[in-house]
PDB file of C-alpha atoms in Angstrom:
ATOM      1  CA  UNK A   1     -82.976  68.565  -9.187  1.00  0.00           C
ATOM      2  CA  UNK A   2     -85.110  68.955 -12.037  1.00  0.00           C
ATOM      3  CA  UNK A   3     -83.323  66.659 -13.902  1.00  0.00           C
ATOM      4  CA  UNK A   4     -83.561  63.980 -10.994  1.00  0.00           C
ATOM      5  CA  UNK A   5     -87.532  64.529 -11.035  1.00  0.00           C
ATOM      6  CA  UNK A   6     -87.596  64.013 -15.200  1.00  0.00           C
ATOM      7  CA  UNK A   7     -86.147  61.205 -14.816  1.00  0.00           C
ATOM      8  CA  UNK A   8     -88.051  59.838 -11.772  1.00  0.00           C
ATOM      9  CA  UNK A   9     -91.087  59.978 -13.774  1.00  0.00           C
ATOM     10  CA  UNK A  10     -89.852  58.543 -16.527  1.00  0.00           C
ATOM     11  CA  UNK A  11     -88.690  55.546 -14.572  1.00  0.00           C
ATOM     12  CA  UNK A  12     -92.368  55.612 -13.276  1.00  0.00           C
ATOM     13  CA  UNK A  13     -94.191  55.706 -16.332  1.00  0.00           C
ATOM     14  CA  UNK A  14     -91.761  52.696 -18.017  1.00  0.00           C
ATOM     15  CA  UNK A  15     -92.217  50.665 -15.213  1.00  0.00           C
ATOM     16  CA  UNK A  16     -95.905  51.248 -15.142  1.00  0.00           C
ATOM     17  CA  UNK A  17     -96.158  49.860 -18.871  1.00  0.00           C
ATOM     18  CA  UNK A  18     -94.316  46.916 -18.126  1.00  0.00           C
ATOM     19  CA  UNK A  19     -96.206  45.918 -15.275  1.00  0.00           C
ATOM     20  CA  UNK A  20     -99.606  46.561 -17.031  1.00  0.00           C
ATOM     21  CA  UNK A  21     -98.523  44.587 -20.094  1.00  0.00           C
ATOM     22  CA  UNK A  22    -100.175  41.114 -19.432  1.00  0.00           C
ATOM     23  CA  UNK A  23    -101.914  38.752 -22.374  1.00  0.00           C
ATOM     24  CA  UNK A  24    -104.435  36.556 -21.278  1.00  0.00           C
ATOM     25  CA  UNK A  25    -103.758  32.726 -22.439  1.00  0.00           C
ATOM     26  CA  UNK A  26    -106.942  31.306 -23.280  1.00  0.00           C
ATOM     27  CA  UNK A  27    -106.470  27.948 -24.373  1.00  0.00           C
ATOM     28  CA  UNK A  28    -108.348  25.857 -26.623  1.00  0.00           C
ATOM     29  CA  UNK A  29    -110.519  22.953 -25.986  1.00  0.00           C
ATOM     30  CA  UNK A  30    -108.597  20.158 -26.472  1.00  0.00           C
ATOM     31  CA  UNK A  31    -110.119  17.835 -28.697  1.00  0.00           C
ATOM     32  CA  UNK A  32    -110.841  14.563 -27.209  1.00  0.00           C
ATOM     33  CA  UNK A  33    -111.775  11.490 -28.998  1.00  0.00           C
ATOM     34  CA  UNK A  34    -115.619  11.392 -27.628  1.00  0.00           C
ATOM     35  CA  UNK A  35    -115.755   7.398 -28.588  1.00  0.00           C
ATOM     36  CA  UNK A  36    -112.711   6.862 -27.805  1.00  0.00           C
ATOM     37  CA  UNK A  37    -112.433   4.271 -24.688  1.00  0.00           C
ATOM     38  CA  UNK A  38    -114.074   6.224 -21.454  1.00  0.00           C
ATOM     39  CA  UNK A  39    -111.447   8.136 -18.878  1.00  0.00           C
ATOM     40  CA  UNK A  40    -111.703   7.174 -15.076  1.00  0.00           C
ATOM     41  CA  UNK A  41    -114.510  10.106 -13.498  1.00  0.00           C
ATOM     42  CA  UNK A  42    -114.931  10.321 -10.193  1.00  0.00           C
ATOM     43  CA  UNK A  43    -118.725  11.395  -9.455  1.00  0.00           C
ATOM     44  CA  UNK A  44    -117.857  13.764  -6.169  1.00  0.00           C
ATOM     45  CA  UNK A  45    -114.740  14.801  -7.062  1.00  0.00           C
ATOM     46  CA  UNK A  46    -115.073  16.055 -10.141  1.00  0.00           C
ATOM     47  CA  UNK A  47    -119.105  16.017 -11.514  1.00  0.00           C
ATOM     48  CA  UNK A  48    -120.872  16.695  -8.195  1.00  0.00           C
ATOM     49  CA  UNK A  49    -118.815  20.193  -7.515  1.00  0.00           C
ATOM     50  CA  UNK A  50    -119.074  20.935 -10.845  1.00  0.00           C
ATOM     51  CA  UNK A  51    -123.312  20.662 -11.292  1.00  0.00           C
ATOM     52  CA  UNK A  52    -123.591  22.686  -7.835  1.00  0.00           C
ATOM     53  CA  UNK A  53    -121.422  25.359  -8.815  1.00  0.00           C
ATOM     54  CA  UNK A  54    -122.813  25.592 -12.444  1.00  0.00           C
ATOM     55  CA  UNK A  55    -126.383  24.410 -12.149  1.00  0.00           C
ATOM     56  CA  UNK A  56    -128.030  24.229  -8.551  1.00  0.00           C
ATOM     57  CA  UNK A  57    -126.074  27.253  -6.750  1.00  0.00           C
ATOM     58  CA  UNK A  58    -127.588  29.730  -9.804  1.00  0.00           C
ATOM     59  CA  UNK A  59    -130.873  28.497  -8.367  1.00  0.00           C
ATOM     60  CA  UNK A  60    -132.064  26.492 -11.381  1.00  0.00           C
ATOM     61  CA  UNK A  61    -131.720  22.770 -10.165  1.00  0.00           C
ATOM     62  CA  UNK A  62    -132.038  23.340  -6.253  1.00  0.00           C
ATOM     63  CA  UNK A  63    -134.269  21.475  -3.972  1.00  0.00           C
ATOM     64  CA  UNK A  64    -138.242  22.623  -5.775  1.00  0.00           C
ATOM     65  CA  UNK A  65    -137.138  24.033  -9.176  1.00  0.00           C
ATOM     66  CA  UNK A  66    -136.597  22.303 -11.870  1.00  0.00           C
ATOM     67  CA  UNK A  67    -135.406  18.547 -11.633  1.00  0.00           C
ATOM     68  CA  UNK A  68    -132.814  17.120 -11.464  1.00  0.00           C
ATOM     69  CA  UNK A  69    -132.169  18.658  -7.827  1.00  0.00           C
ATOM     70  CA  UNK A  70    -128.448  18.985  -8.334  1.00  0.00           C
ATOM     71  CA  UNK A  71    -127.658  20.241  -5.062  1.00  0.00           C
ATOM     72  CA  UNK A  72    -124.329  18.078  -3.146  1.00  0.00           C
ATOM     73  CA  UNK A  73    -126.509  15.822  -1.333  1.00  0.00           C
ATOM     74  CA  UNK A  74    -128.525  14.916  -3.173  1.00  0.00           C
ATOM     75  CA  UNK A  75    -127.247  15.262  -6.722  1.00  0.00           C
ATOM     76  CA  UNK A  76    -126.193  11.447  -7.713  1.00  0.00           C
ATOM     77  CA  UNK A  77    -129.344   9.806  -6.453  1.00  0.00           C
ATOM     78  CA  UNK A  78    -131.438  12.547  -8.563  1.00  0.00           C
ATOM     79  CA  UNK A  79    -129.521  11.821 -11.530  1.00  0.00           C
ATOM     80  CA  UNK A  80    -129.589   7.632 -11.685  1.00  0.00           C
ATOM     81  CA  UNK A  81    -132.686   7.054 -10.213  1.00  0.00           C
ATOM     82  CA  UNK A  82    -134.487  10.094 -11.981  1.00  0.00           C
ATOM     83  CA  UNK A  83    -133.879   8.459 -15.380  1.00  0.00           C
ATOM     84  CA  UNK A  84    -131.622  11.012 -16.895  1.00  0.00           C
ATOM     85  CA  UNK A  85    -129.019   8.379 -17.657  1.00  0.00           C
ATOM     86  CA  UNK A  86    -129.073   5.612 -20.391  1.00  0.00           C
ATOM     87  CA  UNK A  87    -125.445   3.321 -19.296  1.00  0.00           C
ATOM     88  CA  UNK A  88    -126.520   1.056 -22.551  1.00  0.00           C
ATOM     89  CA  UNK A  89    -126.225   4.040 -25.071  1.00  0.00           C
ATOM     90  CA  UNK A  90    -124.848   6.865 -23.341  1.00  0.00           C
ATOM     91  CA  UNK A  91    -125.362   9.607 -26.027  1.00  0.00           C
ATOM     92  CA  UNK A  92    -129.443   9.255 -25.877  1.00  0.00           C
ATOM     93  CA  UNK A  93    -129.020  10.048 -21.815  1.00  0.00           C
ATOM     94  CA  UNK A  94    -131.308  12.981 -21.049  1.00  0.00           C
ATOM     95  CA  UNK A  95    -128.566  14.358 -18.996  1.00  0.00           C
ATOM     96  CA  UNK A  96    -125.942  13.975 -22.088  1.00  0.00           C
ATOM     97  CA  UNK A  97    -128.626  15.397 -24.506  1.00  0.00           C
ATOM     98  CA  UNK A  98    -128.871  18.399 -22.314  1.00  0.00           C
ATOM     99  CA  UNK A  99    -125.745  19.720 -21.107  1.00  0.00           C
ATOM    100  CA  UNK A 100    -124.926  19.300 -25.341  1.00  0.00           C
ATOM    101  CA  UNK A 101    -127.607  21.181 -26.030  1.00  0.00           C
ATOM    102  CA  UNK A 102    -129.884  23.593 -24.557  1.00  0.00           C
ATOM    103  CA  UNK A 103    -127.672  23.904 -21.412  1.00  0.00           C
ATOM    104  CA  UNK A 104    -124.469  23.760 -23.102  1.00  0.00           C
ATOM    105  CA  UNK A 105    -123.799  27.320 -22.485  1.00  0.00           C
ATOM    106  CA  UNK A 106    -123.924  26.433 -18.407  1.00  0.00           C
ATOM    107  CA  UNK A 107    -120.914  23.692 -19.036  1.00  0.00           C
ATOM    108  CA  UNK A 108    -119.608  25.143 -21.692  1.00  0.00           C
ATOM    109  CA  UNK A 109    -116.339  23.438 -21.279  1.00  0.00           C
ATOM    110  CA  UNK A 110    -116.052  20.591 -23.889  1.00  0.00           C
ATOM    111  CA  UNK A 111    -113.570  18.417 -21.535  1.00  0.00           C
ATOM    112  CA  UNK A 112    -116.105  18.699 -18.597  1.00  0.00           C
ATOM    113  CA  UNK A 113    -119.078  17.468 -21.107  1.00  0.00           C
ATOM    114  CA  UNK A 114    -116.594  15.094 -21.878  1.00  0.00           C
ATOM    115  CA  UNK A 115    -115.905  13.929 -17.983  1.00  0.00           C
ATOM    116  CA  UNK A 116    -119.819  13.719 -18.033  1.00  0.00           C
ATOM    117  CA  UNK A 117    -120.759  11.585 -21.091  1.00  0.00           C
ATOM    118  CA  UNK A 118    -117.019   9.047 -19.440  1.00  0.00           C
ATOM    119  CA  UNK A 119    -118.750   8.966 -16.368  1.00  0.00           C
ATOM    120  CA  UNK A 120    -122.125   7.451 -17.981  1.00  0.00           C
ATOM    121  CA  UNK A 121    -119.950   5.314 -20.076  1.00  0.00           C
ATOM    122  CA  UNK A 122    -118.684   3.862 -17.050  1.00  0.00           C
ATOM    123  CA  UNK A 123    -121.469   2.657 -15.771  1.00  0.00           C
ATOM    124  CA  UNK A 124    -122.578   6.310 -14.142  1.00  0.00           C
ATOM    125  CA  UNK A 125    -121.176   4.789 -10.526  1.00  0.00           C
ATOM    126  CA  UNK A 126    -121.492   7.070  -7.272  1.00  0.00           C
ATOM    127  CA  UNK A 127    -117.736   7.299  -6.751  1.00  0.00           C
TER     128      UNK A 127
END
């Protein structure tokens, strides 16, 4: 019987350690051409959710603080007719200045900066 309980724990303790043995993949950014010719971006599928979970929900660009309002209805209009987008040179965009800069660490993902600066490329359309 004793046996049987040594060995039950045993068994226990292994299989413990193997299910608590997990690496986490982080991945790279992958680098992207940034001149390279502009990818497809769709402005409420992929932009829109992304500046109202990372920049109006924390309460920075709602409706009254600081401009653009980013919040979903709102968010394209505030951009394109608030003048933070240049479509003839794209990288002097306020909008492309900042998320590269002083509010990189709120998009900190270099393929979503990247979405961003294809999407003013393109002509900054509300898609």
């Amino acid at each position: 019987m004793k046996r049987i309980i040594i060995y039950m724990f045993l068994l226990f303790v292994i299989a413990f350690q193997l299910m608590s043995c997990y690496k986490d993949v982080i991945l790279p950014d992958v680098a992207v051409d940034p001149d390279g010719p502009p990818q497809p971006v769709s402005f409420s599928a992929e932009l829109k959710p992304m500046f109202t979970s990372q920049c109006a929900l924390s309460g920075c660009h709602s409706v009254g603080n600081h401009k653009p309002y980013l919040t979903q209805d709102i968010a394209w209009a505030e951009i394109v007719n608030g003048g933070f987008v240049n479509t003839l040179v794209p990288k002097q965009s306020t909008l492309y200045i900042m998320i590269n800069g002083p509010m990189k660490e709120y998009i900190p993902n270099a393929s979503d900066r990247q979405k961003v600066y294809d999407w003013i490329r393109n002509g900054a359309p509300n898609n």
